[in-house]
Amino acid sequence: MNLKIALLPGDGIGPEVSAQAVKCLQAVADTFGHQFKFTEAIVGAKAIDKTGNPLPDATLQLCKDSDAVLFGAIGDPKYDNDPNAKIRPEQGLLKLRKELGLFCNIRPVKVFPSLIDKSPLKKKNIRGTDFVIYRELIGGIYFGEKNLSKDGTVASDLCTYSEAEISRIAHLAFKEAKTRKKKLTLVDKANVLESSRLWRKVVSKIGESYPEITLEFLFIDNAAMQLILNPSQFDVILTGNMFGDILSDEGSAIGGSIGLLPSASVGENNALFEPIHGSYPLAKDKDIANPIASILSAAMLLDHFNLDEESRAVVIAVLKSMKNEIVTPDLDKNSKYGTNYVGDFISGNIKESDEHLTINRENIWLGKSTII
């Protein structure tokens, strides 16, 4: 397979971790006989510094002309700490999602058995945790009308959703639940918000077309609490933009590090893959950033193009690094291994073999593979 991949490393640790994902994809290409062409472009704070625009036209066009986008991270303290900044790095990512029509964000959250001791939560509460969040990505309060009074003392953000926006991601979430444990939880705030009541009405109606799926409802405050108390109860979580942003970051703590969680953002014609962590500027250029989330995002990219065998090879190599404790300091404070070494180890262990030809893909993602 020949794929054109737009590479947007971004800011902070973005270039370091995305470089490791590229290593792994190149190893896949070499091992399985594919051709992946990477074309790099600027985005975020780096783009603002060079062009005044967090998403230059050339970057956007490259993404539209590519088969997929591999994204690093964006953000810079000089913008985070300036409430008066008119242009921010995050605006580039929001615009990119909107322009590419990436309405569905998929964020798997799981506990790797070999890393269960790294979680701040009790082992008995998190053992077996494996769920996926389906977050609507280009609607809601993040994209609603924004107003600030002339004197700067009153501000508002409008949260708007249409039945069509809710329906298209709901169907994807129900279809995902059919392949898993057949349970879907809608997270909303229907006791207060009219937009949430529309979510509940639309999802309930769609649920009638999926009678094999158990549909449950949770308010966002209760869902946030349940993620800590009993995360293994969840299978597929469906929610809006802001709630999904909050829950997926909370979910990252369950596994012990935000550096472990990948994501995919998909639309009708485009797809983007990125780790869910931020730019972590304090770790920039220190060779300590965890590249696993970025590497697993690359595995999700391979899945997207039905390269299942190739994706399995990447995941198995990641599991091998965990088994052998070749991880970055966020997972082991005594680790002597850095970002580049971990990336080299994982990419070096991506190979075609009888071992992963016979391993069930679901079991790998569930952490049940005998390699652990």
XYZ file of C-alpha atoms in Angstrom:
372
model
C 0.000 0.000 0.000
C 1.135 3.532 -0.793
C 0.064 6.197 1.691
C 0.676 9.940 1.720
C 0.881 11.049 5.336
C 0.910 14.679 6.425
C 3.237 15.001 9.412
C 2.399 17.851 11.797
C 4.795 17.548 14.779
C 3.626 20.809 16.357
C 5.028 22.249 19.577
C 6.769 21.152 22.758
C 7.338 17.405 22.844
C 5.256 16.949 19.698
C 8.273 16.644 17.362
C 10.017 14.164 19.682
C 7.120 11.744 20.099
C 5.896 11.972 16.519
C 9.414 11.143 15.347
C 9.120 7.814 17.164
C 5.752 7.109 15.513
C 7.357 7.793 12.148
C 10.158 5.338 12.989
C 7.577 2.664 13.685
C 5.604 3.350 10.518
C 8.819 3.223 8.496
C 9.637 -0.108 10.143
C 6.189 -1.355 9.144
C 6.717 -0.174 5.587
C 10.095 -1.922 5.370
C 8.822 -5.135 6.944
C 5.546 -5.483 5.084
C 6.482 -3.957 1.751
C 4.498 -0.699 1.882
C 5.432 2.826 0.897
C 4.631 5.655 3.291
C 5.527 9.156 2.164
C 5.741 11.715 4.983
C 5.483 15.443 4.258
C 6.051 17.738 7.217
C 4.300 21.054 7.884
C 4.019 23.577 10.711
C 1.055 24.121 12.985
C 0.325 25.697 16.355
C 2.729 28.052 18.129
C 5.511 27.401 15.639
C 3.193 28.389 12.820
C 2.118 31.560 14.644
C 5.752 32.539 15.163
C 6.538 32.062 11.472
C 3.334 33.134 9.739
C 1.008 34.673 12.333
C -1.467 31.846 11.624
C -1.773 28.669 13.769
C -2.935 26.761 10.674
C -1.294 28.151 7.525
C -3.102 27.594 4.241
C -0.255 25.413 2.971
C -0.562 23.125 6.006
C -4.306 22.781 5.592
C -3.985 22.018 1.890
C -1.333 19.382 2.582
C -3.696 17.672 5.027
C -6.538 17.734 2.504
C -4.276 16.241 -0.165
C -2.966 13.448 2.092
C -4.413 10.055 2.961
C -3.973 10.682 6.686
C -2.561 13.181 9.164
C -0.112 12.224 11.919
C -0.233 14.934 14.581
C 2.097 15.639 17.491
C 0.955 18.250 20.019
C 0.363 21.978 20.171
C 0.569 24.646 22.844
C 3.048 27.091 24.324
C 3.187 28.769 27.766
C 3.522 32.231 26.248
C -0.019 31.843 24.912
C -1.408 29.800 27.811
C -0.363 32.495 30.283
C -1.698 35.404 28.243
C -5.486 35.765 28.608
C -5.432 38.648 26.132
C -3.868 36.690 23.281
C -6.047 37.026 20.194
C -4.444 34.119 18.344
C -3.734 30.814 20.088
C -2.103 27.548 18.948
C -5.222 25.539 19.795
C -7.224 27.523 17.251
C -5.163 25.809 14.559
C -6.191 22.345 15.701
C -9.843 23.304 16.069
C -9.872 24.761 12.571
C -8.105 21.704 11.176
C -10.727 19.407 12.679
C -13.531 21.551 11.263
C -11.998 21.937 7.788
C -11.348 18.194 7.495
C -14.791 17.307 8.855
C -13.354 15.178 11.662
C -16.587 14.797 13.597
C -15.721 11.580 15.446
C -12.900 11.345 17.960
C -12.082 7.826 19.158
C -10.077 7.503 22.373
C -9.412 4.024 23.781
C -8.644 3.835 27.501
C -7.215 0.635 28.924
C -5.062 -0.671 31.723
C -2.031 -2.648 30.620
C -1.562 -5.484 33.144
C 2.216 -5.007 33.200
C 1.746 -1.350 34.219
C -1.136 -1.680 36.650
C 1.092 -0.684 39.577
C 1.741 2.677 37.920
C -1.850 3.793 38.289
C -2.686 6.084 41.223
C -5.944 4.161 41.642
C -6.495 0.906 43.500
C -5.697 -2.201 41.475
C -8.960 -3.884 42.425
C -10.889 -0.959 40.969
C -9.111 -0.695 37.635
C -8.166 -4.275 36.755
C -9.717 -5.220 33.420
C -10.518 -1.640 32.439
C -10.927 -1.356 28.688
C -13.326 1.174 27.206
C -13.423 3.601 24.323
C -14.742 7.156 24.233
C -16.585 8.370 21.152
C -16.412 12.153 21.389
C -18.217 14.460 18.975
C -15.437 16.726 17.780
C -16.594 19.630 15.632
C -19.772 20.836 17.300
C -20.891 22.014 20.706
C -19.543 24.788 22.878
C -16.031 24.760 21.400
C -17.400 25.809 18.025
C -20.416 27.826 19.123
C -20.835 31.578 18.863
C -18.571 33.449 21.277
C -19.159 36.908 22.656
C -17.284 39.317 24.904
C -18.778 42.580 26.036
C -17.079 45.804 25.026
C -15.845 46.401 28.559
C -14.531 42.846 28.785
C -16.578 41.950 31.856
C -19.163 39.584 30.363
C -18.461 36.585 28.105
C -20.541 33.790 26.609
C -20.037 30.593 24.600
C -23.003 29.040 22.829
C -23.413 25.249 22.838
C -25.355 24.143 19.774
C -26.015 20.647 18.425
C -28.239 19.421 15.617
C -29.938 16.062 15.290
C -27.761 15.285 12.272
C -24.532 15.970 14.175
C -25.603 13.698 17.014
C -26.942 10.958 14.752
C -23.821 10.450 12.640
C -21.515 9.826 15.601
C -24.133 7.854 17.530
C -24.372 5.286 14.738
C -20.578 4.858 14.770
C -20.586 4.365 18.534
C -23.374 1.762 18.397
C -21.534 -0.107 15.641
C -18.390 -0.123 17.783
C -20.361 -1.459 20.749
C -21.547 -4.359 18.563
C -17.927 -5.493 18.182
C -17.171 -5.197 21.909
C -19.202 -5.945 25.060
C -22.450 -4.571 23.590
C -22.881 -1.745 26.050
C -23.092 1.979 25.327
C -23.209 4.794 27.871
C -24.356 8.250 26.835
C -22.827 10.950 29.041
C -24.686 14.264 29.150
C -26.215 16.870 31.455
C -29.821 16.371 30.424
C -31.161 17.512 33.793
C -29.904 21.025 33.048
C -28.968 21.504 29.378
C -31.400 21.589 26.466
C -28.659 20.430 24.106
C -28.129 17.355 26.283
C -31.840 16.601 26.209
C -31.621 16.525 22.405
C -28.673 14.141 22.650
C -30.686 11.827 24.867
C -33.750 11.954 22.587
C -31.774 11.240 19.396
C -29.569 8.514 20.880
C -32.567 6.783 22.478
C -34.325 6.649 19.120
C -31.235 5.318 17.336
C -30.793 2.748 20.078
C -34.036 1.095 18.982
C -32.216 0.051 15.799
C -29.566 -1.723 17.876
C -31.624 -3.954 20.197
C -28.592 -6.069 21.090
C -26.878 -3.053 22.662
C -27.553 -2.127 26.282
C -27.986 1.657 26.379
C -27.357 3.534 29.620
C -27.319 7.227 30.559
C -25.085 9.082 33.018
C -24.832 12.732 33.922
C -21.340 14.096 33.397
C -20.666 14.659 37.109
C -21.598 11.079 37.973
C -19.660 9.732 34.985
C -16.531 11.566 36.115
C -16.887 9.981 39.549
C -17.591 6.492 38.182
C -14.453 6.632 36.015
C -12.465 6.772 39.239
C -14.560 4.413 41.382
C -15.291 1.681 38.837
C -13.889 2.330 35.336
C -14.165 -1.319 34.299
C -17.978 -0.945 34.102
C -17.678 1.014 30.853
C -17.479 -0.313 27.316
C -18.326 2.465 24.828
C -18.873 6.005 26.090
C -20.638 8.424 23.740
C -20.634 12.121 24.520
C -20.331 15.667 23.219
C -17.251 17.719 22.580
C -16.483 19.336 25.925
C -17.541 16.394 28.104
C -15.486 14.052 25.926
C -12.446 16.281 26.272
C -12.709 16.204 30.053
C -13.466 12.486 30.422
C -10.715 11.299 28.100
C -8.089 13.306 29.978
C -9.437 11.945 33.259
C -9.336 8.455 31.796
C -5.650 8.841 31.045
C -4.901 8.782 34.774
C -6.409 5.317 35.113
C -3.570 3.642 33.211
C -0.849 5.529 35.027
C 0.256 8.026 32.396
C -1.341 10.333 29.858
C 1.573 9.307 27.648
C -0.115 5.964 26.927
C -3.350 7.033 25.253
C -3.723 7.332 21.474
C -6.615 8.733 19.480
C -8.119 8.829 16.023
C -10.279 11.610 14.593
C -12.250 10.594 11.531
C -14.699 12.110 9.089
C -16.270 11.142 5.805
C -13.075 11.630 3.788
C -10.236 12.409 6.202
C -8.547 11.008 9.285
C -6.085 12.364 11.854
C -4.147 10.426 14.487
C -2.600 11.938 17.603
C -1.717 11.224 21.226
C -4.145 12.858 23.624
C -1.451 14.488 25.750
C -0.482 18.120 25.390
C 2.786 19.727 24.371
C 4.380 19.342 27.858
C 6.847 22.221 27.326
C 8.775 21.449 30.530
C 9.953 18.180 28.967
C 10.856 19.637 25.588
C 14.236 18.437 24.266
C 14.975 16.500 27.470
C 14.444 13.032 25.940
C 12.000 12.047 28.688
C 8.618 12.268 26.917
C 6.674 9.030 26.609
C 6.269 8.164 22.890
C 3.884 5.225 23.367
C 0.669 7.232 22.855
C 2.028 8.577 19.584
C 3.179 5.115 18.493
C -0.199 3.577 19.332
C -1.829 6.395 17.364
C 0.240 5.175 14.419
C -1.170 1.694 15.062
C -4.673 3.173 14.889
C -3.689 4.766 11.572
C -2.773 1.324 10.253
C -6.089 -0.062 11.538
C -7.928 2.693 9.709
C -6.535 1.417 6.403
C -7.331 -2.208 7.309
C -3.652 -3.039 7.796
C -4.547 -5.263 10.725
C -1.426 -7.416 10.661
C 0.783 -4.361 10.589
C -1.099 -2.748 13.456
C -0.740 -5.930 15.509
C 3.003 -5.883 14.932
C 3.240 -2.356 16.347
C 1.099 -3.167 19.386
C 3.082 -6.315 20.149
C 6.325 -4.340 19.980
C 4.859 -1.822 22.444
C 3.813 -4.623 24.800
C 7.301 -6.080 24.558
C 8.812 -2.764 25.627
C 6.509 -2.713 28.654
C 7.251 -6.328 29.536
C 10.973 -5.632 29.436
C 10.539 -2.368 31.375
C 11.969 -0.336 28.526
C 9.861 2.699 29.296
C 10.331 6.396 29.946
C 10.620 7.946 33.445
C 6.902 8.749 33.729
C 6.299 4.990 33.994
C 9.441 4.171 35.977
C 11.197 6.941 37.861
C 14.386 4.874 37.858
C 14.306 4.252 34.128
C 17.497 4.988 32.231
C 15.673 4.968 28.909
C 14.651 8.074 27.023
C 12.179 8.927 24.287
C 14.498 8.000 21.444
C 15.678 4.732 22.975
C 12.129 3.555 23.623
C 11.189 4.490 20.069
C 14.214 2.660 18.697
C 13.397 -0.443 20.736
C 9.769 -0.554 19.630
C 10.516 0.137 15.965
C 13.306 -2.427 16.074
C 10.903 -5.089 17.302
C 8.302 -4.610 14.605
C 8.588 -7.719 12.538
C 6.571 -10.212 10.613
C 6.443 -13.494 12.492
C 4.250 -16.493 13.182
C 3.893 -15.267 16.749
C 1.617 -12.332 16.011
C -0.022 -13.990 13.031
C -1.848 -16.237 15.492
C -2.660 -13.687 18.205
C -6.206 -12.385 18.321
C -6.253 -8.625 17.709
C -8.899 -7.997 20.344
C -6.866 -9.809 22.965
C -3.848 -7.647 22.201
C -5.801 -4.465 22.800
C -7.340 -5.997 25.908
C -3.896 -6.802 27.251
C -4.588 -10.545 27.279
C -1.815 -11.507 24.886
C 0.606 -14.107 26.228
C 3.412 -11.673 25.486
C 2.624 -9.860 28.751
